[in-house]
Amino acid sequence: MTKTYTVTVRYAGGERRRGPVTMGQANMIRCMLRDEPEHINIHDVWPVPEGTPTESAIDALRALVVRHEALRTTFPHAPGEAPREQVVASEGEFTVTVVDHTELPPDAAGYADSVARRGRVDRFRLDRDFGLRVSLVAVDGAPVFVALAASHAVTDISALSVLEEDWLGLLAGRTLPAVTAFTPLDLAAEEATPGGLRRSEASLRHWERIIRTGPQAMFAEPGAVGTEIEAEQLTLRSRRGARALALVAERTGGLPSTVLLTAWCALVAHRTGQSSCVAAVPTSNRFLPRLARSVNTVSQDALLSLDMGVPSFDALLRKAWGAALNAYRHSQFDAVRLWDMIDAVTHERGSRFARDVVFNDVSTLPAAPAAGPEQPEPDVVRGPAQVLPTRVLTFVHETAPVLRLGMWVDPALFTPDESEGFLTGLVRLLEAAAVEDVPLAALTGVTGVRPVERGAGWCRVDGSWVSPSEVADVLSGALGGVPVHVADDASEGDGLTAFVACGGTPLTPAEAHAALMDDLPGRPGVLAPRRYVIVRDAPTEADRTGAWLRLPILREGAGRDRRM
């Protein structure tokens, strides 16, 4: 039996303030206005200490709201416009839904997680909604879990961890230290200083260099289609992995976090057959002391590019620290300008930047470890599925005394055995590297993870894996089914050339390029040709480049001369 009721909680305290949004808030608001709410909203579950009265749990939540300005923040804006301003209230109210049961399901934590997830489904109204949707899961009136969904405009995963720690401290009767981390308005003011503006400009240059030269997608291979992937959660728990990680750090002198990032990048690049690992590293933009415990959304990617052109794991580890630090230093940027730059660069390059690999190390955040019974090593369990705009997403929750990772992978690219094998292969790599340096050429034998087989039709063009036949199919479809032949001139350094038979319909290279670019999202194996050659009719031997070269040319060019 379940009884549900709602408690309205009034709060008063703090100063009413207003000012511009931060770069991180603008970034997440952009996503919230574009994406489905269940994909961009976040959630968390906090176990309630045994014996805590419902009133005490709610009083501690009220104290959190007074303590942290982000929880009292709304974003006024005109209809149809994105918010540019935030307002911090000095008083107001929020609601807590109490879901009281006579008995919880056997998987009580999983049930609480499902309650929190339900709160993600509805869109937050930025101009008026409280930033948390809070439920208390109780048994016979005694709260057992706090299950909450959160607006990504006011908090991120790191901020929720800080809130949980503060909430537990309040329940324990501790006097919390004064807040010294940046509030959202403090951060907005810092970003507007000359130094903050210089950092933003440097970040844009860092991103542009990687997007102009790195692989357009790490998982450019057969089966990689679509921009939203429904993936099942896998969780790895391994004491062996934690011991091996500590031993690698001791042997090499590297930080455990850098060792783990290096091993993960090595395995991703090995599996994808890429010469570098390009990955978003979101949490790492909190490396500054004033941001480490900020209750705010600091969700801006640090974009890591790690060159795999070294012979061994130790050599890669030596490069990884500098590459990671360079990424962290360039994770503060104007998101609107960033995406304007990405759009311009991808139009010129003829690709679509794919944020398909994400590594989020939250192991240093204040959160209780997920305890569990001893299991055979390494233990990999499956959890609920969710839709993600990535192909591989990894969260690092603990590195000691247990290595605990959560991972979601595209099921079109990994069979269930392969996805579990990737996690166990990571542990095997750490165990091998704990004893001695590991040649990168030996990763298949060491880890059991095999590089993808793309087939003979694939080639590397402009740093990216491309299927010329797929380019031809997509370009033909974008132009209404006209005959298209794509030739690989990569050996001459020219990239791809597309021959298009337009028939009696006038067609320019710019029109062909624009049509292809419109059809590129979700097709990481497609890179636009460097040159479009327009002819009237296809040759009899339409599969032979030489036959197309003998035809009279109507028009030719790069197609990048103007936006369509």
PDB file of N, CA and C in Angstrom, residues 52-102:
ATOM      1  N   THR A  52      15.985   9.130  10.903  1.00  0.00           N
ATOM      2  CA  THR A  52      15.756  10.541  10.577  1.00  0.00           C
ATOM      3  C   THR A  52      14.257  10.807  10.436  1.00  0.00           C
ATOM      4  N   PRO A  53      13.680  11.717  11.202  1.00  0.00           N
ATOM      5  CA  PRO A  53      12.262  12.054  11.022  1.00  0.00           C
ATOM      6  C   PRO A  53      12.047  12.794   9.702  1.00  0.00           C
ATOM      7  N   THR A  54      10.848  12.660   9.165  1.00  0.00           N
ATOM      8  CA  THR A  54      10.520  13.358   7.921  1.00  0.00           C
ATOM      9  C   THR A  54      10.720  14.862   8.071  1.00  0.00           C
ATOM     10  N   GLU A  55      10.319  15.422   9.208  1.00  0.00           N
ATOM     11  CA  GLU A  55      10.453  16.860   9.421  1.00  0.00           C
ATOM     12  C   GLU A  55      11.918  17.295   9.383  1.00  0.00           C
ATOM     13  N   SER A  56      12.803  16.471   9.930  1.00  0.00           N
ATOM     14  CA  SER A  56      14.229  16.824   9.931  1.00  0.00           C
ATOM     15  C   SER A  56      14.799  16.784   8.519  1.00  0.00           C
ATOM     16  N   ALA A  57      14.380  15.783   7.743  1.00  0.00           N
ATOM     17  CA  ALA A  57      14.849  15.690   6.362  1.00  0.00           C
ATOM     18  C   ALA A  57      14.420  16.924   5.570  1.00  0.00           C
ATOM     19  N   ILE A  58      13.179  17.363   5.791  1.00  0.00           N
ATOM     20  CA  ILE A  58      12.670  18.535   5.066  1.00  0.00           C
ATOM     21  C   ILE A  58      13.342  19.807   5.566  1.00  0.00           C
ATOM     22  N   ASP A  59      13.550  19.932   6.878  1.00  0.00           N
ATOM     23  CA  ASP A  59      14.229  21.116   7.413  1.00  0.00           C
ATOM     24  C   ASP A  59      15.645  21.242   6.835  1.00  0.00           C
ATOM     25  N   ALA A  60      16.332  20.113   6.676  1.00  0.00           N
ATOM     26  CA  ALA A  60      17.682  20.153   6.111  1.00  0.00           C
ATOM     27  C   ALA A  60      17.635  20.581   4.649  1.00  0.00           C
ATOM     28  N   LEU A  61      16.601  20.147   3.917  1.00  0.00           N
ATOM     29  CA  LEU A  61      16.443  20.603   2.531  1.00  0.00           C
ATOM     30  C   LEU A  61      16.213  22.117   2.486  1.00  0.00           C
ATOM     31  N   ARG A  62      15.391  22.629   3.409  1.00  0.00           N
ATOM     32  CA  ARG A  62      15.147  24.078   3.477  1.00  0.00           C
ATOM     33  C   ARG A  62      16.462  24.820   3.733  1.00  0.00           C
ATOM     34  N   ALA A  63      17.272  24.296   4.626  1.00  0.00           N
ATOM     35  CA  ALA A  63      18.549  24.947   4.938  1.00  0.00           C
ATOM     36  C   ALA A  63      19.482  24.945   3.727  1.00  0.00           C
ATOM     37  N   LEU A  64      19.443  23.876   2.924  1.00  0.00           N
ATOM     38  CA  LEU A  64      20.244  23.844   1.700  1.00  0.00           C
ATOM     39  C   LEU A  64      19.851  24.967   0.758  1.00  0.00           C
ATOM     40  N   VAL A  65      18.552  25.191   0.633  1.00  0.00           N
ATOM     41  CA  VAL A  65      18.059  26.212  -0.294  1.00  0.00           C
ATOM     42  C   VAL A  65      18.518  27.596   0.150  1.00  0.00           C
ATOM     43  N   VAL A  66      18.475  27.843   1.437  1.00  0.00           N
ATOM     44  CA  VAL A  66      18.933  29.140   1.947  1.00  0.00           C
ATOM     45  C   VAL A  66      20.444  29.269   1.771  1.00  0.00           C
ATOM     46  N   ARG A  67      21.182  28.187   1.937  1.00  0.00           N
ATOM     47  CA  ARG A  67      22.644  28.210   1.892  1.00  0.00           C
ATOM     48  C   ARG A  67      23.174  28.435   0.473  1.00  0.00           C
ATOM     49  N   HIS A  68      22.511  27.860  -0.535  1.00  0.00           N
ATOM     50  CA  HIS A  68      23.070  27.851  -1.890  1.00  0.00           C
ATOM     51  C   HIS A  68      22.194  28.660  -2.842  1.00  0.00           C
ATOM     52  N   GLU A  69      22.761  29.735  -3.374  1.00  0.00           N
ATOM     53  CA  GLU A  69      22.004  30.646  -4.239  1.00  0.00           C
ATOM     54  C   GLU A  69      21.456  29.957  -5.482  1.00  0.00           C
ATOM     55  N   ALA A  70      22.180  28.970  -6.012  1.00  0.00           N
ATOM     56  CA  ALA A  70      21.723  28.319  -7.240  1.00  0.00           C
ATOM     57  C   ALA A  70      20.320  27.737  -7.080  1.00  0.00           C
ATOM     58  N   LEU A  71      19.996  27.251  -5.867  1.00  0.00           N
ATOM     59  CA  LEU A  71      18.695  26.627  -5.642  1.00  0.00           C
ATOM     60  C   LEU A  71      17.578  27.666  -5.540  1.00  0.00           C
ATOM     61  N   ARG A  72      17.945  28.935  -5.431  1.00  0.00           N
ATOM     62  CA  ARG A  72      16.942  30.007  -5.354  1.00  0.00           C
ATOM     63  C   ARG A  72      16.924  30.830  -6.645  1.00  0.00           C
ATOM     64  N   THR A  73      17.437  30.246  -7.714  1.00  0.00           N
ATOM     65  CA  THR A  73      17.641  30.995  -8.949  1.00  0.00           C
ATOM     66  C   THR A  73      16.610  30.622 -10.013  1.00  0.00           C
ATOM     67  N   THR A  74      16.103  31.641 -10.683  1.00  0.00           N
ATOM     68  CA  THR A  74      15.269  31.452 -11.881  1.00  0.00           C
ATOM     69  C   THR A  74      15.849  32.326 -12.996  1.00  0.00           C
ATOM     70  N   PHE A  75      15.325  32.121 -14.203  1.00  0.00           N
ATOM     71  CA  PHE A  75      15.901  32.763 -15.382  1.00  0.00           C
ATOM     72  C   PHE A  75      14.792  33.453 -16.180  1.00  0.00           C
ATOM     73  N   PRO A  76      14.480  34.710 -15.862  1.00  0.00           N
ATOM     74  CA  PRO A  76      13.422  35.410 -16.606  1.00  0.00           C
ATOM     75  C   PRO A  76      13.837  35.640 -18.058  1.00  0.00           C
ATOM     76  N   HIS A  77      12.864  35.521 -18.967  1.00  0.00           N
ATOM     77  CA  HIS A  77      13.166  35.730 -20.377  1.00  0.00           C
ATOM     78  C   HIS A  77      11.859  35.927 -21.136  1.00  0.00           C
ATOM     79  N   ALA A  78      11.968  36.596 -22.267  1.00  0.00           N
ATOM     80  CA  ALA A  78      10.803  36.810 -23.116  1.00  0.00           C
ATOM     81  C   ALA A  78      10.490  35.540 -23.888  1.00  0.00           C
ATOM     82  N   PRO A  79       9.229  35.305 -24.246  1.00  0.00           N
ATOM     83  CA  PRO A  79       8.877  34.104 -25.019  1.00  0.00           C
ATOM     84  C   PRO A  79       9.689  34.012 -26.304  1.00  0.00           C
ATOM     85  N   GLY A  80      10.197  32.814 -26.565  1.00  0.00           N
ATOM     86  CA  GLY A  80      10.963  32.585 -27.780  1.00  0.00           C
ATOM     87  C   GLY A  80      12.413  32.976 -27.698  1.00  0.00           C
ATOM     88  N   GLU A  81      12.859  33.522 -26.564  1.00  0.00           N
ATOM     89  CA  GLU A  81      14.249  33.929 -26.409  1.00  0.00           C
ATOM     90  C   GLU A  81      14.917  33.089 -25.331  1.00  0.00           C
ATOM     91  N   ALA A  82      16.222  32.889 -25.451  1.00  0.00           N
ATOM     92  CA  ALA A  82      16.986  32.191 -24.424  1.00  0.00           C
ATOM     93  C   ALA A  82      17.313  33.159 -23.290  1.00  0.00           C
ATOM     94  N   PRO A  83      17.241  32.721 -22.035  1.00  0.00           N
ATOM     95  CA  PRO A  83      17.549  33.614 -20.914  1.00  0.00           C
ATOM     96  C   PRO A  83      18.995  34.107 -20.962  1.00  0.00           C
ATOM     97  N   ARG A  84      19.178  35.362 -20.653  1.00  0.00           N
ATOM     98  CA  ARG A  84      20.507  35.955 -20.527  1.00  0.00           C
ATOM     99  C   ARG A  84      20.778  36.442 -19.117  1.00  0.00           C
ATOM    100  N   GLU A  85      19.768  36.324 -18.250  1.00  0.00           N
ATOM    101  CA  GLU A  85      19.862  36.879 -16.901  1.00  0.00           C
ATOM    102  C   GLU A  85      19.367  35.843 -15.900  1.00  0.00           C
ATOM    103  N   GLN A  86      19.910  35.913 -14.672  1.00  0.00           N
ATOM    104  CA  GLN A  86      19.441  35.058 -13.591  1.00  0.00           C
ATOM    105  C   GLN A  86      19.064  35.936 -12.399  1.00  0.00           C
ATOM    106  N   VAL A  87      18.062  35.473 -11.662  1.00  0.00           N
ATOM    107  CA  VAL A  87      17.589  36.192 -10.488  1.00  0.00           C
ATOM    108  C   VAL A  87      17.609  35.249  -9.297  1.00  0.00           C
ATOM    109  N   VAL A  88      18.242  35.685  -8.195  1.00  0.00           N
ATOM    110  CA  VAL A  88      18.304  34.898  -6.965  1.00  0.00           C
ATOM    111  C   VAL A  88      17.266  35.453  -5.999  1.00  0.00           C
ATOM    112  N   ALA A  89      16.349  34.612  -5.546  1.00  0.00           N
ATOM    113  CA  ALA A  89      15.290  35.039  -4.624  1.00  0.00           C
ATOM    114  C   ALA A  89      15.796  35.034  -3.187  1.00  0.00           C
ATOM    115  N   SER A  90      15.227  35.905  -2.366  1.00  0.00           N
ATOM    116  CA  SER A  90      15.561  35.911  -0.934  1.00  0.00           C
ATOM    117  C   SER A  90      14.521  35.139  -0.125  1.00  0.00           C
ATOM    118  N   GLU A  91      13.401  34.817  -0.749  1.00  0.00           N
ATOM    119  CA  GLU A  91      12.387  34.011  -0.081  1.00  0.00           C
ATOM    120  C   GLU A  91      11.526  33.347  -1.150  1.00  0.00           C
ATOM    121  N   GLY A  92      10.819  32.311  -0.744  1.00  0.00           N
ATOM    122  CA  GLY A  92       9.977  31.594  -1.694  1.00  0.00           C
ATOM    123  C   GLY A  92       9.509  30.284  -1.123  1.00  0.00           C
ATOM    124  N   GLU A  93       9.151  29.345  -1.974  1.00  0.00           N
ATOM    125  CA  GLU A  93       8.683  28.048  -1.524  1.00  0.00           C
ATOM    126  C   GLU A  93       8.991  26.986  -2.570  1.00  0.00           C
ATOM    127  N   PHE A  94       9.039  25.753  -2.097  1.00  0.00           N
ATOM    128  CA  PHE A  94       9.181  24.595  -2.976  1.00  0.00           C
ATOM    129  C   PHE A  94       8.360  23.463  -2.370  1.00  0.00           C
ATOM    130  N   THR A  95       8.187  22.384  -3.104  1.00  0.00           N
ATOM    131  CA  THR A  95       7.379  21.273  -2.625  1.00  0.00           C
ATOM    132  C   THR A  95       8.221  20.006  -2.502  1.00  0.00           C
ATOM    133  N   VAL A  96       7.830  19.172  -1.568  1.00  0.00           N
ATOM    134  CA  VAL A  96       8.412  17.848  -1.377  1.00  0.00           C
ATOM    135  C   VAL A  96       7.270  16.839  -1.438  1.00  0.00           C
ATOM    136  N   THR A  97       7.412  15.856  -2.326  1.00  0.00           N
ATOM    137  CA  THR A  97       6.415  14.791  -2.439  1.00  0.00           C
ATOM    138  C   THR A  97       6.853  13.616  -1.573  1.00  0.00           C
ATOM    139  N   VAL A  98       6.016  13.244  -0.627  1.00  0.00           N
ATOM    140  CA  VAL A  98       6.311  12.099   0.237  1.00  0.00           C
ATOM    141  C   VAL A  98       5.556  10.887  -0.303  1.00  0.00           C
ATOM    142  N   VAL A  99       6.312   9.833  -0.641  1.00  0.00           N
ATOM    143  CA  VAL A  99       5.738   8.586  -1.139  1.00  0.00           C
ATOM    144  C   VAL A  99       5.938   7.543  -0.042  1.00  0.00           C
ATOM    145  N   ASP A 100       4.892   7.303   0.733  1.00  0.00           N
ATOM    146  CA  ASP A 100       4.987   6.460   1.931  1.00  0.00           C
ATOM    147  C   ASP A 100       4.454   5.060   1.623  1.00  0.00           C
ATOM    148  N   HIS A 101       5.252   4.031   1.918  1.00  0.00           N
ATOM    149  CA  HIS A 101       4.910   2.645   1.623  1.00  0.00           C
ATOM    150  C   HIS A 101       4.807   1.841   2.917  1.00  0.00           C
ATOM    151  N   THR A 102       4.030   0.788   2.857  1.00  0.00           N
ATOM    152  CA  THR A 102       4.073  -0.170   3.962  1.00  0.00           C
ATOM    153  C   THR A 102       5.281  -1.089   3.817  1.00  0.00           C
TER     154      THR A 102
END
